[in-house]
Tab-separated table of C-alpha atoms in Angstrom:
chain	number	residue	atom	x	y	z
A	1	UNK	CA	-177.485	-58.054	171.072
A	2	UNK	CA	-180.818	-60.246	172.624
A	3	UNK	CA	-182.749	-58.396	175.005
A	4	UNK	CA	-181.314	-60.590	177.659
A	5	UNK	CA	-177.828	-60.247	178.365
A	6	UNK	CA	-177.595	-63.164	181.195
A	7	UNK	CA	-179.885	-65.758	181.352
A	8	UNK	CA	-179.409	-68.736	184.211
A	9	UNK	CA	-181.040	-71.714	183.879
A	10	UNK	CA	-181.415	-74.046	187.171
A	11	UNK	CA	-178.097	-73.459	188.857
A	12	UNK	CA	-177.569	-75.799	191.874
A	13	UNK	CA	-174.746	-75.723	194.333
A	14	UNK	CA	-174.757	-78.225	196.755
A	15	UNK	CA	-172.277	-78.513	200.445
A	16	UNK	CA	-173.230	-82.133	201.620
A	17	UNK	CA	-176.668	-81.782	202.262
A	18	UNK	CA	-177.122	-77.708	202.722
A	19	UNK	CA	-178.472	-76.655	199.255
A	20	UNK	CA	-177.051	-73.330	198.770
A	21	UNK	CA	-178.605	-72.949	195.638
A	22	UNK	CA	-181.352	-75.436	194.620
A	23	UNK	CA	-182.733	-74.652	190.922
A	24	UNK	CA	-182.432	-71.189	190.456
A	25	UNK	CA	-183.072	-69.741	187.085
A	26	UNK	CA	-183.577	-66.034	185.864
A	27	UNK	CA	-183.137	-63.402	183.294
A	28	UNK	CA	-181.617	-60.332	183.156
A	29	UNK	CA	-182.145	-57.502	180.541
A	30	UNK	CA	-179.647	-55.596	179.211
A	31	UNK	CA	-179.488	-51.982	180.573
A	32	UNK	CA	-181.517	-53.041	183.408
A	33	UNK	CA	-181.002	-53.278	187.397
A	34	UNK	CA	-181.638	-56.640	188.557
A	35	UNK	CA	-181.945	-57.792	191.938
A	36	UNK	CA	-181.492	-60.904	194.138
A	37	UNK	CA	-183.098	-59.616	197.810
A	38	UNK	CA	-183.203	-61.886	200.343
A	39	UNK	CA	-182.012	-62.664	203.799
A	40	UNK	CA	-178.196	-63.639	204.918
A	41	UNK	CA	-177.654	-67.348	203.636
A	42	UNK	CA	-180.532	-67.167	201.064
A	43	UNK	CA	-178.030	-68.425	198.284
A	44	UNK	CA	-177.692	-64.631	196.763
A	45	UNK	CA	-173.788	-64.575	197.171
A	46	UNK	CA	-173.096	-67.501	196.021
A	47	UNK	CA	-175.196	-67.412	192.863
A	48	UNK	CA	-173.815	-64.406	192.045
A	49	UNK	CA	-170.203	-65.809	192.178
A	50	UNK	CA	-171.688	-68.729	190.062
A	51	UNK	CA	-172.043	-66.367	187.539
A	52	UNK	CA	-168.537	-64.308	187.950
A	53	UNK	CA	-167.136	-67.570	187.854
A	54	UNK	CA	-165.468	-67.574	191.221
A	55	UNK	CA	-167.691	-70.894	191.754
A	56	UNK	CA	-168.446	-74.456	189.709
A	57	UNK	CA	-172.154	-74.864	189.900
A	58	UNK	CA	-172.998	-78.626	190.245
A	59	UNK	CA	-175.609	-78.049	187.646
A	60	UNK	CA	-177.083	-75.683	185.514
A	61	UNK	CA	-175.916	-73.454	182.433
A	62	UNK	CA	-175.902	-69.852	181.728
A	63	UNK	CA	-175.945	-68.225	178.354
A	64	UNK	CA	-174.253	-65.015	178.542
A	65	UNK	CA	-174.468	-62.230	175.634
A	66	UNK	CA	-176.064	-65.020	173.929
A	67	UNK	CA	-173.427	-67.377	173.893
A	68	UNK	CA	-173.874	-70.966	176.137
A	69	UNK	CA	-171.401	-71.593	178.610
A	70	UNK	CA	-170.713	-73.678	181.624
A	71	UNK	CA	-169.621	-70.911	183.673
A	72	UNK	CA	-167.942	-67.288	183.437
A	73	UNK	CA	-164.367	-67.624	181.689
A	74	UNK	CA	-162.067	-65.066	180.869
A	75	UNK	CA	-163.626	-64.332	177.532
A	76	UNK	CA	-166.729	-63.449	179.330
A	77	UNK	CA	-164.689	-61.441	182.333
A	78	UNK	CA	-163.888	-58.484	179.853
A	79	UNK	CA	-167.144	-57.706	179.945
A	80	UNK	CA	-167.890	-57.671	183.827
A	81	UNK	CA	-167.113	-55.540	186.384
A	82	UNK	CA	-167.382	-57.007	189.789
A	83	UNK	CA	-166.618	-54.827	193.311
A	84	UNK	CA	-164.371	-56.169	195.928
A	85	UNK	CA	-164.893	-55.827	199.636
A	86	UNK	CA	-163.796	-52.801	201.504
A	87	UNK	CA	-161.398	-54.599	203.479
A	88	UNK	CA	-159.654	-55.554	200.341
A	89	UNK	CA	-158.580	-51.848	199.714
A	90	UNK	CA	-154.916	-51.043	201.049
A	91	UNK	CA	-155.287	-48.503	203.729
A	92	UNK	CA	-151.835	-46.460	202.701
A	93	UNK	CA	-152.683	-45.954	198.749
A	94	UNK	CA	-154.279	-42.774	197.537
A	95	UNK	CA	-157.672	-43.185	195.477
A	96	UNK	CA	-155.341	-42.857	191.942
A	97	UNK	CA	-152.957	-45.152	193.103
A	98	UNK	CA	-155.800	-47.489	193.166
A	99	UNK	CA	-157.538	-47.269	190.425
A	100	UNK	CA	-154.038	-46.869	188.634
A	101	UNK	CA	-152.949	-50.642	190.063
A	102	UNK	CA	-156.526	-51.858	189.506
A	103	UNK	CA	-156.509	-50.651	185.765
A	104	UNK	CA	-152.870	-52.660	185.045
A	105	UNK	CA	-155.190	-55.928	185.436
A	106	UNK	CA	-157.062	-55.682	182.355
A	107	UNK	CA	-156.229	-55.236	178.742
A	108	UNK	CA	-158.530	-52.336	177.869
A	109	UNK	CA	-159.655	-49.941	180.924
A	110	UNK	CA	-161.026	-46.516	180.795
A	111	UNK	CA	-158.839	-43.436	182.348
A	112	UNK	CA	-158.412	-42.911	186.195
A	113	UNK	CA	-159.455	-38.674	185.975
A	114	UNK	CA	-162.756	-40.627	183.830
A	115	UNK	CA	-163.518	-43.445	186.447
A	116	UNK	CA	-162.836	-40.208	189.277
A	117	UNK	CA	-165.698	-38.103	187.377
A	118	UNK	CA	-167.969	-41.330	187.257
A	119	UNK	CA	-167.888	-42.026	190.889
A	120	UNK	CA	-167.587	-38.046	191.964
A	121	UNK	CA	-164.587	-38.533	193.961
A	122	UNK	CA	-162.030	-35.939	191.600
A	123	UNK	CA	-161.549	-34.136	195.050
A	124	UNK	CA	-160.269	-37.394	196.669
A	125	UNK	CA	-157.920	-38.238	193.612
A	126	UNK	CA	-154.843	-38.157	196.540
A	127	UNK	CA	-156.623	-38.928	199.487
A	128	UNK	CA	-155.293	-42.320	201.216
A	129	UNK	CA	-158.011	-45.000	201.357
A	130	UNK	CA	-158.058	-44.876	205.112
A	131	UNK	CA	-159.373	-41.119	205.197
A	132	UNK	CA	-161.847	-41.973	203.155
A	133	UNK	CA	-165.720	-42.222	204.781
A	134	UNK	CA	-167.538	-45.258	204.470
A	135	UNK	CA	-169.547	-44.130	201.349
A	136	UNK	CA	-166.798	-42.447	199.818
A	137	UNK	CA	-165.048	-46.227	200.104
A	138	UNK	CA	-167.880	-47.779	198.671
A	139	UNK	CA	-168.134	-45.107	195.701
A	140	UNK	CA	-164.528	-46.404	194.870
A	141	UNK	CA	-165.536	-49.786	195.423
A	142	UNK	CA	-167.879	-49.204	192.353
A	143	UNK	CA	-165.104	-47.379	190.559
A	144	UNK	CA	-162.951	-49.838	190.861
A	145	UNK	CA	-165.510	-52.579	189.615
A	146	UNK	CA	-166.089	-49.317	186.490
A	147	UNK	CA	-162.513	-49.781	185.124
A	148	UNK	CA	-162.536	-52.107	182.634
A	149	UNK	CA	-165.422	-50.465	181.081
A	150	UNK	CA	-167.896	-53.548	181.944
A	151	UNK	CA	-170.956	-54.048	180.176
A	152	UNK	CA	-172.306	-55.671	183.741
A	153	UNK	CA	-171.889	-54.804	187.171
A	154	UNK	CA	-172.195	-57.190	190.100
A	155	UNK	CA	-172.935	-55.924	193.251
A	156	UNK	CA	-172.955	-57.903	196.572
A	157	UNK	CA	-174.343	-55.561	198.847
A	158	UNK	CA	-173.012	-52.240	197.942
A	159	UNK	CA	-174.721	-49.888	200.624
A	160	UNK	CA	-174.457	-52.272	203.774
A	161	UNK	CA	-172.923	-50.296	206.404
A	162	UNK	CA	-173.616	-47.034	205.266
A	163	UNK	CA	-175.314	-44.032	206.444
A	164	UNK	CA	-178.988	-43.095	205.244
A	165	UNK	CA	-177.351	-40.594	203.260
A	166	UNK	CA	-174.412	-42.332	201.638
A	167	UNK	CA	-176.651	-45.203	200.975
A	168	UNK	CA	-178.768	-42.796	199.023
A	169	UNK	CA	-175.268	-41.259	197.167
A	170	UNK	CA	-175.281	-44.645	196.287
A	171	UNK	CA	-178.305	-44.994	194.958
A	172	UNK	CA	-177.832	-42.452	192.621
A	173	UNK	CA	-174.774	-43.464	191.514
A	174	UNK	CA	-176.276	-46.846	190.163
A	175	UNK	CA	-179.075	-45.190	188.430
A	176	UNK	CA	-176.520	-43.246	186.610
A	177	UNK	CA	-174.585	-45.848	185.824
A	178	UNK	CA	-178.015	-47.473	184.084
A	179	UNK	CA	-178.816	-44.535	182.046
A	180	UNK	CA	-175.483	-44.998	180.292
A	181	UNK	CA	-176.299	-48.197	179.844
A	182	UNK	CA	-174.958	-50.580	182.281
A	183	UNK	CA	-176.195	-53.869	183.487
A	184	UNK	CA	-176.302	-54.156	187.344
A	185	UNK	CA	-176.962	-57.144	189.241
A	186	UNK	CA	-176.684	-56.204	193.018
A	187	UNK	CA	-177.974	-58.207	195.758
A	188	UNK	CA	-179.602	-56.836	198.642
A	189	UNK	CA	-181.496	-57.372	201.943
A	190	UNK	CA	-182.764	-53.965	202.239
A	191	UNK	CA	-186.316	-53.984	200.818
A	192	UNK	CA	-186.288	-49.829	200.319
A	193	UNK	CA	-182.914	-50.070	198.337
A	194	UNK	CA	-184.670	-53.094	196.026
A	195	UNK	CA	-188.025	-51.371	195.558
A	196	UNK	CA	-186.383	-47.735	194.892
A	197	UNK	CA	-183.818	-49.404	192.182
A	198	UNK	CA	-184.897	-52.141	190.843
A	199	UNK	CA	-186.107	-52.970	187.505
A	200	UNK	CA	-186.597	-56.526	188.196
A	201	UNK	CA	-186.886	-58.668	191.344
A	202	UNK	CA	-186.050	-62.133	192.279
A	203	UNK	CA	-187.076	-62.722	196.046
A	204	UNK	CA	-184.548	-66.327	197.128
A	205	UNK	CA	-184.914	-68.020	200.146
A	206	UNK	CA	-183.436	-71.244	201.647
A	207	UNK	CA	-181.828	-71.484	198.115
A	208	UNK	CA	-184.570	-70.912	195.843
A	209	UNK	CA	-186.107	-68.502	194.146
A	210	UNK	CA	-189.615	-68.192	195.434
A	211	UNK	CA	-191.196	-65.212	193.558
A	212	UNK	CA	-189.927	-62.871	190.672
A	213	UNK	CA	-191.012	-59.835	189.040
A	214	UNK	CA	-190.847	-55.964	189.003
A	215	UNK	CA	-191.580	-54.405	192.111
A	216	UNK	CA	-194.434	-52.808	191.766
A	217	UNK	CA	-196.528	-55.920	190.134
A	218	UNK	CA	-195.172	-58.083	193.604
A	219	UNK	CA	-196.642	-55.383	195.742
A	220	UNK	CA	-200.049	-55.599	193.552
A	221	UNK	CA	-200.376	-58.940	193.602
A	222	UNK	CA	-201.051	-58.393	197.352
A	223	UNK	CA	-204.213	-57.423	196.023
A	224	UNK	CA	-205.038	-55.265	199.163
A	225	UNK	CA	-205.005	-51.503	198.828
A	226	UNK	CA	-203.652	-51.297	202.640
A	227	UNK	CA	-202.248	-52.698	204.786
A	228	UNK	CA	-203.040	-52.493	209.057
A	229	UNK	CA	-199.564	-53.287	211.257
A	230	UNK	CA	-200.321	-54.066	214.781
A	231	UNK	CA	-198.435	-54.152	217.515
A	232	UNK	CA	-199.448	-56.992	220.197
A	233	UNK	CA	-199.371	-60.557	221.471
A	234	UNK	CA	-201.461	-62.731	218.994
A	235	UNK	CA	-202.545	-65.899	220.161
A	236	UNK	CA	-204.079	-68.710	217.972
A	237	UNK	CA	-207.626	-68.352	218.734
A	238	UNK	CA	-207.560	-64.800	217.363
A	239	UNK	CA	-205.613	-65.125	214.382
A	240	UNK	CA	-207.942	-67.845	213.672
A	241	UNK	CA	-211.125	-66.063	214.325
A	242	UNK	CA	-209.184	-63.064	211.597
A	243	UNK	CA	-208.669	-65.709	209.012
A	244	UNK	CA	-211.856	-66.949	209.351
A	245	UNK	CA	-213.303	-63.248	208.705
A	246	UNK	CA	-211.442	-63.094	205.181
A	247	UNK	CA	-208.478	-60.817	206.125
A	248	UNK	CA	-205.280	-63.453	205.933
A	249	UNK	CA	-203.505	-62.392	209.058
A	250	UNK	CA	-199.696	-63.135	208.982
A	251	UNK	CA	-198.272	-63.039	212.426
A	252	UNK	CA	-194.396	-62.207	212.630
A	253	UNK	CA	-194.086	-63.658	216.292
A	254	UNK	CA	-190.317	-62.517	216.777
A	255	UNK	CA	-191.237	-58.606	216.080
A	256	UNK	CA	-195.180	-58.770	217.805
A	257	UNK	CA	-196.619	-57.402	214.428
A	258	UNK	CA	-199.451	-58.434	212.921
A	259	UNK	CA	-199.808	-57.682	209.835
A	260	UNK	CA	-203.569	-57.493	207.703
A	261	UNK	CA	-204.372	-56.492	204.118
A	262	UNK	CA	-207.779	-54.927	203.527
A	263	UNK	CA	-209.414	-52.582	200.957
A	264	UNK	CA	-211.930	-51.696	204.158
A	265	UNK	CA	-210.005	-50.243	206.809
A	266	UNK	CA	-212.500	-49.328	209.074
A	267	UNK	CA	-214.338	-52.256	209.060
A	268	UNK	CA	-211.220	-53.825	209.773
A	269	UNK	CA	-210.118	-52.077	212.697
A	270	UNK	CA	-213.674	-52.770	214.237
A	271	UNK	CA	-213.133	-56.412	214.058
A	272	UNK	CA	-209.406	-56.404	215.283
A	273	UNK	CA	-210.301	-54.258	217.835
A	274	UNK	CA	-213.175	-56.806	218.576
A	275	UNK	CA	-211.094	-59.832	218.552
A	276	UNK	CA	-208.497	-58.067	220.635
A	277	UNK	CA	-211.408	-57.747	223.275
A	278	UNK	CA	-212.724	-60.978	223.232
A	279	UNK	CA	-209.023	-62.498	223.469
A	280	UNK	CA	-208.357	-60.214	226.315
A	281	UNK	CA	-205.256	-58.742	224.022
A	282	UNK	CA	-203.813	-55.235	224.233
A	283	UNK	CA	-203.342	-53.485	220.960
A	284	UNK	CA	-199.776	-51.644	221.696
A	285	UNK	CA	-200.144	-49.608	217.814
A	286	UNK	CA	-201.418	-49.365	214.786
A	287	UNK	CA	-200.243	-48.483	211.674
A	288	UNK	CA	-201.939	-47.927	208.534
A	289	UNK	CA	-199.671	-47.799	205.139
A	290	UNK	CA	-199.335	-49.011	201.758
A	291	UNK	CA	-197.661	-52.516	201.006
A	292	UNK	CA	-193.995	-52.807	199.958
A	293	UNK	CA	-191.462	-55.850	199.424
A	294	UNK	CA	-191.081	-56.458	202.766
A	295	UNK	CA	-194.834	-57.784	203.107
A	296	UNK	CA	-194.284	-59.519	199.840
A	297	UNK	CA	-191.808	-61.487	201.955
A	298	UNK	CA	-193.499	-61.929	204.940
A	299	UNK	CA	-196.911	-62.894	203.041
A	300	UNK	CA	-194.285	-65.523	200.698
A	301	UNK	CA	-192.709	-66.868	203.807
A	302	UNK	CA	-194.364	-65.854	206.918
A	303	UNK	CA	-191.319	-64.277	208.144
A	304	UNK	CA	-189.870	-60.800	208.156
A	305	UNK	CA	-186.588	-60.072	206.396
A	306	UNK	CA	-185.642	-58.384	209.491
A	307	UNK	CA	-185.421	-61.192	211.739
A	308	UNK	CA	-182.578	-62.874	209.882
């Protein structure tokens, strides 16, 4: 089988004149996690159900497990797994039950005590859905997308909702699921989940897909060993005197934080905190860190992911 096990070459979806998806192309190795992060309405969802074949792009083709095709048919749906929605579980079926009515959908499927083991629920085999916690739903959500024995997962935001530590059950789960040798595609708008599982990274916004890559070579190509949040009012005339000392401000106006990348912090901090002076601004906090995705975003759209 080609390294690549998906590859999708300038899908569009148009609604009138919104372009849900304008153009967007990718590649996805086999026995890899790939992501689509991005804010709500970025076009992640519905590219994703391009390629399940819930959706008829308007243009585009994707060549899956080699093989050209318009869109996903049910040749190509043996070999996906896809998970459902919580609220598509019925509330008054045990966890067996379940994955027993689930498994009577496809020709082949693996056994219910095996998909149980998988998703470490064996001590919730005859537990009704609606006693189930939130990540204990979502680990059958995942089970249930396991039982046809998929070579690729989709995964439309599996951990929203959850608790810190379900989401990190969670977490674990999938990278089990890749060293036996599963394809996931999840999307995501949580930059800690994308970073921490990824293999590869497509960032989408507005419909597009505006930068690509593994996570670690997006944070690099920051180029900036730190970064310097601040917490205060920006106005124009300082931002301008900061860009016009080399350090690239971006201002997120909706959160107060500016944000600067330096490999000299305390040279840094002396001219902020002179700036801040001569505008008359007060500094509310700093905080000095390392980059991560979500300043890949912000620095690729001058926006945070967290006021979407």
């Amino acid at each position: 089988m080609a390294d690549f096990i998906l590859e999708v070459e300038n899908i569009k979806k148009y609604y009138g004149p919104v372009k849900a998806v304008d153009g967007v192309s990718f590649k996805v190795k086999q026995g890899s996690i790939f992501t689509l992060l991005g804010p709500n309405g970025a076009g992640k969802t519905t590219t994703i159900e391009i390629i399940e074949g819930l959706r008829i792009p308007d243009d585009g083709r994707i060549i899956f497990m080699g093989e050209e095709i318009t869109r996903v048919g049910n040749k190509q749906k043996e070999y996906i797994g896809v998970s459902l929605q919580e609220t598509n579980l019925i509330p008054y079926l045990t966890v067996r039950e379940t994955l027993d009515m689930f498994r009577t959908i496809f020709p082949r499927s693996l056994d219910v005590d095996e998909v149980l083991r998988i998703v470490s629920l064996e001590d919730k085999a005859n537990t009704y859905i609606k006693n189930l916690s939130g990540g204990q739903k979502q680990r059958l959500v995942i089970g249930l997308a396991m039982i046809n024995d998929p070579l690729i997962l989709f995964l439309d935001e599996p951990t929203t909702g959850l608790d810190p530590q379900a989401r990190r059950n969670t977490w674990n789960l999938l990278l089990d699921l890749k060293r036996k040798g599963k394809t996931i595609i999840l999307t995501t708008h949580y930059m800690e989940e994308a970073e921490f599982l990824s293999d590869w990274v497509c960032i989408m916004d507005r419909g597009k897909i505006i930068k690509e890559g593994d996570p670690q070579s997006l944070i690099r190509d920051l180029e900036k060993e730190s970064l310097i949040e601040v917490e205060l009012e920006a106005d124009s005339v300082m931002i301008e005197s900061l860009s016009n000392a080399g350090l690239e401000p971006v201002y997120d106006k909706k959160h107060k934080r500016l944000l600067l990348k330096t490999n000299d912090i305390l040279a840094t901090i002396e001219l902020l905190l002179r700036f801040s002076k001569e505008s008359s601004l007060q500094i509310k906090d700093v905080l000095i860190r390392q980059p991560n995705l979500e300043d890949v975003f912000l620095s690729l759209t001058g926006r945070s992911l967290r006021e979407e």
